[in-house]
Tab-separated table of C-alpha atoms in Angstrom:
chain	number	residue	atom	x	y	z
A	1	MET	CA	0.000	0.000	0.000
A	2	THR	CA	1.521	3.301	-1.023
A	3	PHE	CA	1.660	6.417	1.114
A	4	ALA	CA	1.593	9.648	-0.805
A	5	GLY	CA	2.525	11.796	2.179
A	6	PRO	CA	1.977	15.517	2.628
A	7	ALA	CA	3.549	18.207	0.522
A	8	GLN	CA	6.176	18.920	3.159
A	9	PRO	CA	9.020	16.392	3.683
A	10	GLU	CA	8.367	13.613	6.142
A	11	PRO	CA	10.640	13.837	9.216
A	12	GLU	CA	13.276	11.184	9.642
A	13	TYR	CA	12.640	8.606	12.359
A	14	ASN	CA	13.921	5.276	13.554
A	15	ARG	CA	12.252	2.600	11.440
A	16	LYS	CA	13.402	-0.273	13.625
A	17	THR	CA	10.714	-1.730	15.870
A	18	PRO	CA	10.827	-4.073	18.864
A	19	ALA	CA	9.561	-7.630	18.658
A	20	SER	CA	5.879	-7.770	17.788
A	21	GLY	CA	3.400	-7.999	20.636
A	22	PRO	CA	0.482	-10.416	21.030
A	23	THR	CA	-2.081	-8.419	19.041
A	24	VAL	CA	0.009	-8.236	15.872
A	25	LEU	CA	1.239	-11.809	16.340
A	26	ARG	CA	-2.389	-12.975	16.320
A	27	ILE	CA	-2.912	-11.176	13.005
A	28	VAL	CA	0.254	-12.737	11.567
A	29	LEU	CA	-0.634	-16.221	12.797
A	30	GLY	CA	-4.200	-15.870	11.531
A	31	GLY	CA	-2.934	-14.900	8.091
A	32	GLN	CA	-0.653	-17.939	7.963
A	33	LEU	CA	-3.475	-20.269	8.973
A	34	ARG	CA	-5.678	-18.795	6.245
A	35	ARG	CA	-3.013	-19.399	3.602
A	36	LEU	CA	-2.445	-22.960	4.822
A	37	ARG	CA	-6.182	-23.681	4.714
A	38	GLU	CA	-6.452	-22.366	1.169
A	39	GLU	CA	-3.423	-24.422	0.096
A	40	ALA	CA	-5.107	-27.496	1.584
A	41	GLY	CA	-8.255	-26.746	-0.450
A	42	LEU	CA	-10.548	-26.525	2.573
A	43	SER	CA	-13.385	-24.075	3.199
A	44	ARG	CA	-13.793	-22.218	6.496
A	45	ALA	CA	-16.793	-24.406	7.296
A	46	GLN	CA	-14.748	-27.576	6.745
A	47	ALA	CA	-11.912	-26.229	8.892
A	48	GLY	CA	-14.424	-25.330	11.607
A	49	ASP	CA	-15.698	-28.911	11.700
A	50	LEU	CA	-12.137	-30.106	12.314
A	51	ILE	CA	-11.883	-28.174	15.574
A	52	ARG	CA	-15.482	-28.664	16.648
A	53	GLY	CA	-16.199	-25.041	15.813
A	54	SER	CA	-18.034	-22.926	13.276
A	55	GLU	CA	-17.161	-21.122	10.072
A	56	SER	CA	-17.362	-17.810	11.953
A	57	LYS	CA	-14.835	-19.054	14.513
A	58	ILE	CA	-12.352	-19.861	11.753
A	59	SER	CA	-12.974	-16.413	10.282
A	60	ARG	CA	-12.217	-14.736	13.633
A	61	LEU	CA	-9.073	-16.849	14.076
A	62	GLU	CA	-7.794	-16.030	10.597
A	63	LEU	CA	-8.397	-12.319	11.163
A	64	GLY	CA	-6.523	-12.443	14.487
A	65	LYS	CA	-9.540	-11.145	16.397
A	66	VAL	CA	-9.510	-13.806	19.131
A	67	SER	CA	-6.901	-15.709	21.113
A	68	PHE	CA	-5.771	-19.126	19.914
A	69	LYS	CA	-6.039	-22.472	21.691
A	70	ALA	CA	-2.960	-24.606	21.090
A	71	ARG	CA	-5.153	-27.696	20.608
A	72	ASP	CA	-7.222	-25.991	17.903
A	73	VAL	CA	-4.136	-24.846	16.021
A	74	ALA	CA	-2.542	-28.292	16.319
A	75	ASP	CA	-5.682	-29.920	14.895
A	76	LEU	CA	-5.747	-27.441	12.007
A	77	LEU	CA	-2.067	-28.029	11.255
A	78	ASP	CA	-2.725	-31.785	11.182
A	79	ALA	CA	-5.518	-31.246	8.668
A	80	TYR	CA	-3.368	-28.914	6.574
A	81	GLY	CA	-0.481	-31.402	6.496
A	82	VAL	CA	1.982	-29.124	8.300
A	83	THR	CA	4.794	-31.027	10.002
A	84	GLY	CA	8.342	-30.663	11.248
A	85	GLU	CA	10.022	-27.358	11.989
A	86	ARG	CA	7.285	-25.256	10.404
A	87	ARG	CA	4.683	-26.854	12.654
A	88	GLN	CA	6.815	-26.248	15.746
A	89	THR	CA	7.371	-22.596	14.790
A	90	LEU	CA	3.638	-21.980	14.423
A	91	LEU	CA	2.846	-23.641	17.758
A	92	GLU	CA	5.481	-21.473	19.455
A	93	LEU	CA	3.847	-18.462	17.811
A	94	VAL	CA	0.558	-19.463	19.472
A	95	GLU	CA	2.208	-19.285	22.887
A	96	GLN	CA	3.699	-15.856	22.159
A	97	ALA	CA	0.415	-14.518	20.762
A	98	ASN	CA	-1.455	-15.554	23.909
A	99	ARG	CA	0.839	-13.760	26.353
A	100	PRO	CA	-0.995	-10.903	28.069
A	101	GLY	CA	0.247	-7.356	27.508
A	102	TRP	CA	1.176	-5.012	30.359
A	103	TRP	CA	-2.210	-3.293	30.041
A	104	HIS	CA	-4.076	-6.395	31.223
A	105	GLN	CA	-3.301	-5.379	34.811
A	106	TYR	CA	-5.737	-2.503	34.239
A	107	GLY	CA	-8.587	-4.834	33.308
A	108	ASP	CA	-10.766	-3.314	36.034
A	109	VAL	CA	-10.983	-0.044	34.076
A	110	LEU	CA	-10.204	-1.269	30.578
A	111	PRO	CA	-13.022	-2.265	28.193
A	112	GLN	CA	-12.241	-5.257	25.984
A	113	TRP	CA	-12.719	-3.293	22.773
A	114	PHE	CA	-9.944	-0.910	23.844
A	115	GLU	CA	-7.501	-3.690	24.748
A	116	THR	CA	-7.199	-4.450	21.040
A	117	TYR	CA	-6.207	-0.869	20.304
A	118	LEU	CA	-3.551	-0.804	23.036
A	119	GLY	CA	-1.982	-3.922	21.554
A	120	LEU	CA	-1.930	-2.350	18.093
A	121	GLU	CA	-0.582	0.937	19.455
A	122	GLN	CA	2.311	-0.878	21.141
A	123	ASP	CA	3.248	-2.667	17.909
A	124	ALA	CA	2.809	0.161	15.413
A	125	ALA	CA	5.771	1.541	13.498
A	126	ARG	CA	3.832	4.717	12.661
A	127	ILE	CA	0.833	6.300	14.356
A	128	ARG	CA	-0.955	9.135	12.556
A	129	GLU	CA	-3.723	10.806	14.523
A	130	TYR	CA	-6.181	13.616	13.933
A	131	GLN	CA	-7.904	15.259	16.903
A	132	LEU	CA	-10.372	18.132	17.022
A	133	GLN	CA	-11.350	18.261	20.706
A	134	PHE	CA	-8.643	16.867	22.995
A	135	VAL	CA	-4.853	16.692	22.993
A	136	PRO	CA	-3.989	13.121	21.868
A	137	ALA	CA	-3.676	10.723	24.807
A	138	LEU	CA	0.009	10.001	24.158
A	139	LEU	CA	0.812	13.724	24.545
A	140	GLN	CA	-1.279	14.504	27.630
A	141	THR	CA	-0.018	15.552	31.042
A	142	ALA	CA	-1.419	13.732	34.071
A	143	ASP	CA	-3.555	16.701	35.158
A	144	TYR	CA	-4.971	17.216	31.661
A	145	ALA	CA	-5.644	13.481	31.366
A	146	ARG	CA	-7.487	13.497	34.701
A	147	ALA	CA	-9.737	16.354	33.562
A	148	ALA	CA	-10.431	14.742	30.170
A	149	ILE	CA	-11.144	11.336	31.723
A	150	ARG	CA	-13.517	12.871	34.257
A	151	LEU	CA	-15.548	14.353	31.410
A	152	GLY	CA	-16.038	10.867	29.966
A	153	HIS	CA	-16.569	9.167	33.350
A	154	PRO	CA	-18.347	11.702	35.564
A	155	SER	CA	-19.471	9.085	38.105
A	156	ALA	CA	-16.011	7.514	38.603
A	157	ASP	CA	-14.682	7.551	42.176
A	158	GLU	CA	-11.158	8.709	43.007
A	159	ARG	CA	-9.636	5.224	42.829
A	160	GLU	CA	-11.076	4.507	39.379
A	161	LEU	CA	-10.062	7.924	38.133
A	162	GLN	CA	-6.492	7.416	39.332
A	163	ARG	CA	-6.309	3.978	37.698
A	164	ARG	CA	-7.408	5.443	34.385
A	165	VAL	CA	-4.841	8.226	34.635
A	166	GLU	CA	-2.097	5.690	35.462
A	167	LEU	CA	-3.027	3.654	32.392
A	168	ARG	CA	-2.798	6.725	30.176
A	169	MET	CA	0.579	7.681	31.624
A	170	ARG	CA	1.866	4.145	31.029
A	171	ARG	CA	0.884	4.513	27.387
A	172	ARG	CA	3.125	7.600	27.106
A	173	GLU	CA	6.196	5.434	27.784
A	174	LEU	CA	5.804	4.224	24.207
A	175	LEU	CA	7.387	7.476	22.988
A	176	THR	CA	10.590	7.111	25.007
A	177	ARG	CA	11.275	3.386	24.671
A	178	PRO	CA	14.115	2.149	22.454
A	179	ALA	CA	13.059	2.364	18.790
A	180	PRO	CA	9.750	4.180	19.387
A	181	PRO	CA	7.114	4.512	16.686
A	182	HIS	CA	6.831	7.732	14.749
A	183	LEU	CA	3.838	9.653	16.095
A	184	TRP	CA	2.427	12.203	13.641
A	185	VAL	CA	-0.388	14.282	15.110
A	186	VAL	CA	-2.626	16.831	13.411
A	187	MET	CA	-4.820	18.882	15.755
A	188	ASP	CA	-7.504	21.450	15.136
A	189	GLU	CA	-6.579	24.817	16.646
A	190	ALA	CA	-9.614	24.459	18.933
A	191	VAL	CA	-7.685	21.780	20.871
A	192	LEU	CA	-5.131	24.384	21.951
A	193	VAL	CA	-7.580	27.056	23.117
A	194	ARG	CA	-10.141	24.861	24.907
A	195	PRO	CA	-9.069	25.039	28.606
A	196	VAL	CA	-9.684	21.427	29.646
A	197	GLY	CA	-9.154	21.274	33.415
A	198	GLY	CA	-8.910	25.049	33.732
A	199	ARG	CA	-6.339	27.593	32.605
A	200	ALA	CA	-3.503	26.463	34.873
A	201	VAL	CA	-3.814	22.842	33.723
A	202	MET	CA	-4.049	23.947	30.096
A	203	ARG	CA	-0.977	26.188	30.320
A	204	ALA	CA	1.063	23.269	31.682
A	205	GLN	CA	-0.305	21.041	28.908
A	206	LEU	CA	0.672	23.560	26.230
A	207	ARG	CA	4.203	23.872	27.623
A	208	HIS	CA	4.447	20.065	27.580
A	209	LEU	CA	3.332	20.026	23.942
A	210	ALA	CA	5.968	22.603	23.036
A	211	GLU	CA	8.674	20.424	24.604
A	212	ILE	CA	7.443	17.309	22.794
A	213	CYS	CA	7.732	19.093	19.442
A	214	SER	CA	11.511	18.793	19.757
A	215	MET	CA	11.416	14.985	19.859
A	216	PRO	CA	12.716	13.524	16.569
A	217	THR	CA	10.044	10.808	16.455
A	218	VAL	CA	7.093	13.123	17.111
A	219	THR	CA	5.536	15.508	14.580
A	220	VAL	CA	2.784	17.916	15.650
A	221	GLN	CA	0.812	20.077	13.210
A	222	VAL	CA	-2.076	22.467	13.828
A	223	VAL	CA	-4.964	23.166	11.456
A	224	PRO	CA	-5.686	26.890	12.043
A	225	PHE	CA	-9.156	28.380	12.232
A	226	SER	CA	-8.241	30.372	9.133
A	227	ALA	CA	-8.212	27.136	7.107
A	228	GLY	CA	-12.022	27.098	7.328
A	229	GLY	CA	-13.694	23.745	6.639
A	230	HIS	CA	-11.379	20.828	6.016
A	231	ALA	CA	-11.255	17.219	4.873
A	232	ALA	CA	-11.841	15.554	8.260
A	233	ALA	CA	-15.372	16.764	8.803
A	234	GLY	CA	-16.285	13.272	10.025
A	235	GLY	CA	-14.292	13.550	13.264
A	236	ALA	CA	-11.182	12.212	14.963
A	237	PHE	CA	-9.393	9.061	13.758
A	238	THR	CA	-6.092	7.224	14.038
A	239	LEU	CA	-4.083	5.454	11.316
A	240	LEU	CA	-1.749	2.645	12.366
A	241	ARG	CA	1.010	1.160	10.229
A	242	PHE	CA	3.165	-1.851	11.149
A	243	ALA	CA	6.612	-3.079	10.214
A	244	GLU	CA	5.551	-6.737	10.347
A	245	PRO	CA	4.993	-8.095	6.810
A	246	GLY	CA	1.438	-9.152	6.130
A	247	VAL	CA	-0.153	-6.877	8.730
A	248	PRO	CA	-2.435	-4.326	7.031
A	249	ASP	CA	-2.742	-0.655	7.888
A	250	ILE	CA	-5.609	-0.142	10.328
A	251	VAL	CA	-7.913	2.816	10.949
A	252	TYR	CA	-9.174	3.200	14.512
A	253	LEU	CA	-12.409	5.091	15.189
A	254	GLU	CA	-13.356	5.447	18.848
A	255	GLN	CA	-16.967	5.813	19.932
A	256	LEU	CA	-18.648	6.311	23.313
A	257	THR	CA	-19.198	2.617	24.004
A	258	GLY	CA	-16.968	0.853	21.482
A	259	ALA	CA	-14.688	1.263	18.516
A	260	LEU	CA	-14.352	0.431	14.835
A	261	TYR	CA	-11.220	-1.174	13.385
A	262	ILE	CA	-11.069	-0.720	9.619
A	263	ASP	CA	-8.562	-2.702	7.541
A	264	LYS	CA	-10.185	-3.007	4.113
A	265	PRO	CA	-7.632	-1.455	1.716
A	266	ALA	CA	-10.134	0.741	-0.151
A	267	GLU	CA	-11.547	2.205	3.071
A	268	VAL	CA	-8.122	2.676	4.666
A	269	GLU	CA	-6.932	4.487	1.553
A	270	ARG	CA	-9.763	7.014	1.891
A	271	TYR	CA	-8.637	7.852	5.426
A	272	GLN	CA	-5.025	8.088	4.271
A	273	LYS	CA	-6.016	10.630	1.649
A	274	VAL	CA	-7.936	12.659	4.224
A	275	MET	CA	-4.920	12.616	6.544
A	276	ASP	CA	-2.620	13.674	3.722
A	277	ARG	CA	-4.986	16.558	2.948
A	278	LEU	CA	-5.016	17.583	6.612
A	279	CYS	CA	-1.222	17.674	6.654
A	280	VAL	CA	-1.301	20.033	3.676
A	281	ASP	CA	-4.017	22.267	5.178
A	282	ALA	CA	-2.245	22.417	8.545
A	283	GLU	CA	0.589	24.765	9.388
A	284	PRO	CA	4.046	23.181	8.894
A	285	ASP	CA	5.283	21.406	12.013
A	286	ARG	CA	8.145	23.924	12.376
A	287	ARG	CA	5.474	26.541	13.121
A	288	THR	CA	3.830	24.588	15.947
A	289	PRO	CA	6.023	25.909	18.814
A	290	ASP	CA	5.274	29.480	17.706
A	291	ILE	CA	1.532	28.742	17.516
A	292	ILE	CA	1.614	27.278	21.035
A	293	ALA	CA	3.607	30.251	22.346
A	294	ASP	CA	1.037	32.635	20.859
A	295	VAL	CA	-1.837	30.742	22.524
A	296	LEU	CA	0.031	30.881	25.849
A	297	ARG	CA	0.495	34.661	25.540
A	298	ARG	CA	-3.202	35.160	24.853
A	299	MET	CA	-4.122	32.819	27.702
């Protein structure tokens, strides 16, 4: 899949990535099982019968949407005629794909639909995000995060609120680990002037943003009010790209009680074009510190 990119040059960043995590490994393993099934000339329904399951279960396994049982995979490999070293490698991949990520310790405040995103976020080589209301989670200070989380969970007690803030701060460690992903954020100017948490909290958040702009693996652009209407009229979204061969680009759309994960090439391409257009409409990233400084002066 090609990436046209914005008119301005793309910043350099470290393209090396750490070993893939469980979410991406499930996608990789699912893709291999699909290819093996097709080579064996079996339908999904026939494969489902082999593991005492259904056609829809095979579909979910091949898409990497569910965890794998070693017995099921072993039975499928028997049916597909996979033996020797290749069989052993795939069974070891099952074990790796089933290992829980660090975020599982926050299961008390973490909806299942969001666990999938955290796994993808950890494994991404590039994260491109557009926001029109809040500073992106990976760039938030703790106080700003607390205020934003309280808006979404007004009935949460202090313990729950603190757990949610801790989870968000853990996510930020992604940006400072060895070989971090390249985070490319485009924000509407409204994000900078909306005082989430009050003026003192917002001033600290803006200063934090200005500091982050100097990181070589982070790019921040602002779409000014003067740009008028723009391509992303539909709302916020995130584009994820992975270094692992065979893993498609994914669009993440968060909703109040769930999320959409889009990986169909034609649909993903539409979002890529919108993001490219946003990058052109936005001020160049070199201007972002000056824009933030101007907002701080006015504030």
